Short mmCIF file of C-alpha atoms in Angstrom, two decimals:
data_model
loop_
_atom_site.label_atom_id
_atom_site.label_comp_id
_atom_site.label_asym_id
_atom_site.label_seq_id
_atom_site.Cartn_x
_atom_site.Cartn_y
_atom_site.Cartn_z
CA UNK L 27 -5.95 -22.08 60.89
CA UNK L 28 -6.84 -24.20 63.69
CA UNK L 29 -4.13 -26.47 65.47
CA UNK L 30 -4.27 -28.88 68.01
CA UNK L 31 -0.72 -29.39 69.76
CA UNK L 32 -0.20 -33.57 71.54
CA UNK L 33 0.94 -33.70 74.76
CA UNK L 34 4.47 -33.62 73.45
CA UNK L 35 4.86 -30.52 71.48
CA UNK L 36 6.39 -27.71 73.53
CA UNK L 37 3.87 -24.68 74.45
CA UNK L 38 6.39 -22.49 73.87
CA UNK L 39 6.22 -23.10 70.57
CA UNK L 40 2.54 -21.44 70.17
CA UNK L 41 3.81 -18.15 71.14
CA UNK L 42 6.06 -18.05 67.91
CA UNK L 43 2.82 -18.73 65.73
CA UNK L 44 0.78 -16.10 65.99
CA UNK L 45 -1.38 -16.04 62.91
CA UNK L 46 -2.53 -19.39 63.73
CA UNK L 47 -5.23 -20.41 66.06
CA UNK L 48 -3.29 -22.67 68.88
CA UNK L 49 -4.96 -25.21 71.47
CA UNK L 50 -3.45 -28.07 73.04
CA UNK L 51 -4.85 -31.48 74.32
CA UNK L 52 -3.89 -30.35 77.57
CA UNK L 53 -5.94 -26.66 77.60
CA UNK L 54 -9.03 -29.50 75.58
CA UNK L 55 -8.43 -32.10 78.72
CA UNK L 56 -8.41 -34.33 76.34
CA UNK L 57 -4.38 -35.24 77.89
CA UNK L 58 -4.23 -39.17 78.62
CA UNK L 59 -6.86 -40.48 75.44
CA UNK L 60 -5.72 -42.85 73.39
CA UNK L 61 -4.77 -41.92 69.71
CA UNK L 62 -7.61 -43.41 68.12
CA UNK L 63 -10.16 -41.39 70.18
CA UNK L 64 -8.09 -38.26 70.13
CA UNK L 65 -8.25 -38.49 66.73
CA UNK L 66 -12.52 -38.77 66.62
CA UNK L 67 -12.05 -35.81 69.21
CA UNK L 68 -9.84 -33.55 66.35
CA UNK L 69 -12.34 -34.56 64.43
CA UNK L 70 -15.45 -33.54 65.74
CA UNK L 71 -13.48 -30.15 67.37
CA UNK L 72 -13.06 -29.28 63.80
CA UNK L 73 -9.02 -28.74 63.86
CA UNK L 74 -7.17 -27.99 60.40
CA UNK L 75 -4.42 -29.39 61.88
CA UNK L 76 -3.15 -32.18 64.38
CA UNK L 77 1.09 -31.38 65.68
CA UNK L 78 2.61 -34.46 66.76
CA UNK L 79 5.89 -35.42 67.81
CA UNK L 80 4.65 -39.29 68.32
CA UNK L 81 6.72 -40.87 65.20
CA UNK L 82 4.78 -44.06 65.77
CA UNK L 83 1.14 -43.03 65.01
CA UNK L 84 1.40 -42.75 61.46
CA UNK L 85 2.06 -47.06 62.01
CA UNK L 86 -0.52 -47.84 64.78
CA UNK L 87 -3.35 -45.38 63.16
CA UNK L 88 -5.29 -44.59 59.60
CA UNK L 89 -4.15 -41.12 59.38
CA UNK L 90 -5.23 -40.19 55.41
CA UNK L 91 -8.53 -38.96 54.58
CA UNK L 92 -8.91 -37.56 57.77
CA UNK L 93 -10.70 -33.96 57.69
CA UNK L 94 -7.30 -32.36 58.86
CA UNK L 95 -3.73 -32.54 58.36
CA UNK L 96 -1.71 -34.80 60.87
CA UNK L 97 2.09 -33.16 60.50
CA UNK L 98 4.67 -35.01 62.51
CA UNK L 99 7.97 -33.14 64.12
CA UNK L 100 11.41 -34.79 63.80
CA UNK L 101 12.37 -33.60 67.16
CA UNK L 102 10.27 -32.24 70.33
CA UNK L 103 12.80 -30.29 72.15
CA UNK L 104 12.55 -26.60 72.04
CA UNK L 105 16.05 -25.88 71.67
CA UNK L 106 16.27 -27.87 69.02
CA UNK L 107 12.90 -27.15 67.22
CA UNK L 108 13.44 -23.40 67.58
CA UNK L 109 15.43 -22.24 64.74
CA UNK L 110 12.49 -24.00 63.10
CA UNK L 111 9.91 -21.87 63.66
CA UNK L 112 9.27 -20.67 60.09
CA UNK L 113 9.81 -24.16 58.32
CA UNK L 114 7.33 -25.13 60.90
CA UNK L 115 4.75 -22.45 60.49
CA UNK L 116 5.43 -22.94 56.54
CA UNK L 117 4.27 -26.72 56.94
CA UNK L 118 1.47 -25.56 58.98
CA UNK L 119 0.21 -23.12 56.23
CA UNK L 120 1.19 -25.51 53.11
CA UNK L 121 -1.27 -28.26 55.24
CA UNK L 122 -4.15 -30.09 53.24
CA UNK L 123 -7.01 -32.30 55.15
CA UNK L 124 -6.55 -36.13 54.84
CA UNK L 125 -2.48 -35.47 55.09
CA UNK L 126 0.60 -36.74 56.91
CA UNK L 127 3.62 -34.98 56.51
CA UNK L 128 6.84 -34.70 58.79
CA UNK L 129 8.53 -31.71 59.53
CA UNK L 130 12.49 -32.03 59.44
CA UNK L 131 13.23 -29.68 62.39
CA UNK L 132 16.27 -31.01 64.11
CA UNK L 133 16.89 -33.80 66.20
CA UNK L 134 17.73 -34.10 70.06
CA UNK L 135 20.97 -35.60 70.94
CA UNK L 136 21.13 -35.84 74.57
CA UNK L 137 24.45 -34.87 76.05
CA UNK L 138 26.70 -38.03 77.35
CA UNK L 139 26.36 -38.84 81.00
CA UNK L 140 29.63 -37.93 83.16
CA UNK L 141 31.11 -39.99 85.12
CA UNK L 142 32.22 -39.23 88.44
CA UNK L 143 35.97 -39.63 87.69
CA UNK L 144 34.72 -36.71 85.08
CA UNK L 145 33.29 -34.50 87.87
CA UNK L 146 36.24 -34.81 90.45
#
C-alpha cells in the first residue's frame, strides 16, 4: 500500500510500518502546498493513502470520492501515537479510496508550565 505522510505526522512512525510503502510530502518536496493542490498531487502520484494529523481539512476540503483514503490521527505526537502502531497500521490496511476516517490514537496533553516559585 502506498502512503503519503503531511508535514505533521512523525517519521518515526514509518519505521514501525514496514509492510507498507511510506513517503512523505517532505522526501516528495511537495512541503509548503496548499491542501487543495496537495491533494491533485496524491492524486496524480497515485497514493492509496493520504495520513493527516490536520483535523481541519476534512471542513475546508472535498475529501470523498477521492481515488485514495484520507485517514486523520487524533493526536501527532509520537509518544502519544506510539502504543498505536497496530490500530494505526490496522486503519491503514482496512482503507478504501474516496474515504475519511479518523484514527483514535491518543491525544497530547502538554505538561503545565512551572512557575518560577515552582523551580526555586
Amino acid at each position: 500500500m502506498k502512503v503519503l505522510f503531511d508535514e505533521d505526522v512523525p517519521q518515526k512512525l514509518a519505521r514501525a510500518l514496514p509492510r507498507h510503502e511510506i513517503h512523505t510530502v517532505v522526501s516528495m518536496q511537495w512541503g509548503g502546498i496548499k491542501n487543495g493542490a496537495l491533494l491533485t498531487l496524491i492524486e496524480h502520484g497515485r497514493f492509496d493513502v493520504f495520513l493527516t494529523g490536520d483535523k481541519n481539512m476534512q471542513n475546508q476540503q472535498r475529501l470523498e470520492d477521492r481515488p485514495f483514503a484520507v485517514l486523520i490521527m487524533s493526536a501527532i505526537n509520537w509518544l502519544v501515537v506510539m502504543p498505536y502502531v497496530h490500530k494505526i497500521s490496522v486503519a491503514l490496511d482496512d482503507a478504501r479510496p474516496g474515504t475519511v476516517n479518523t484514527i483514535d490514537c491518543g491525544v497530547f496533553v502538554p505538561r503545565p508550565k512551572r512557575t518560577s516559585s515552582e523551580s526555586e
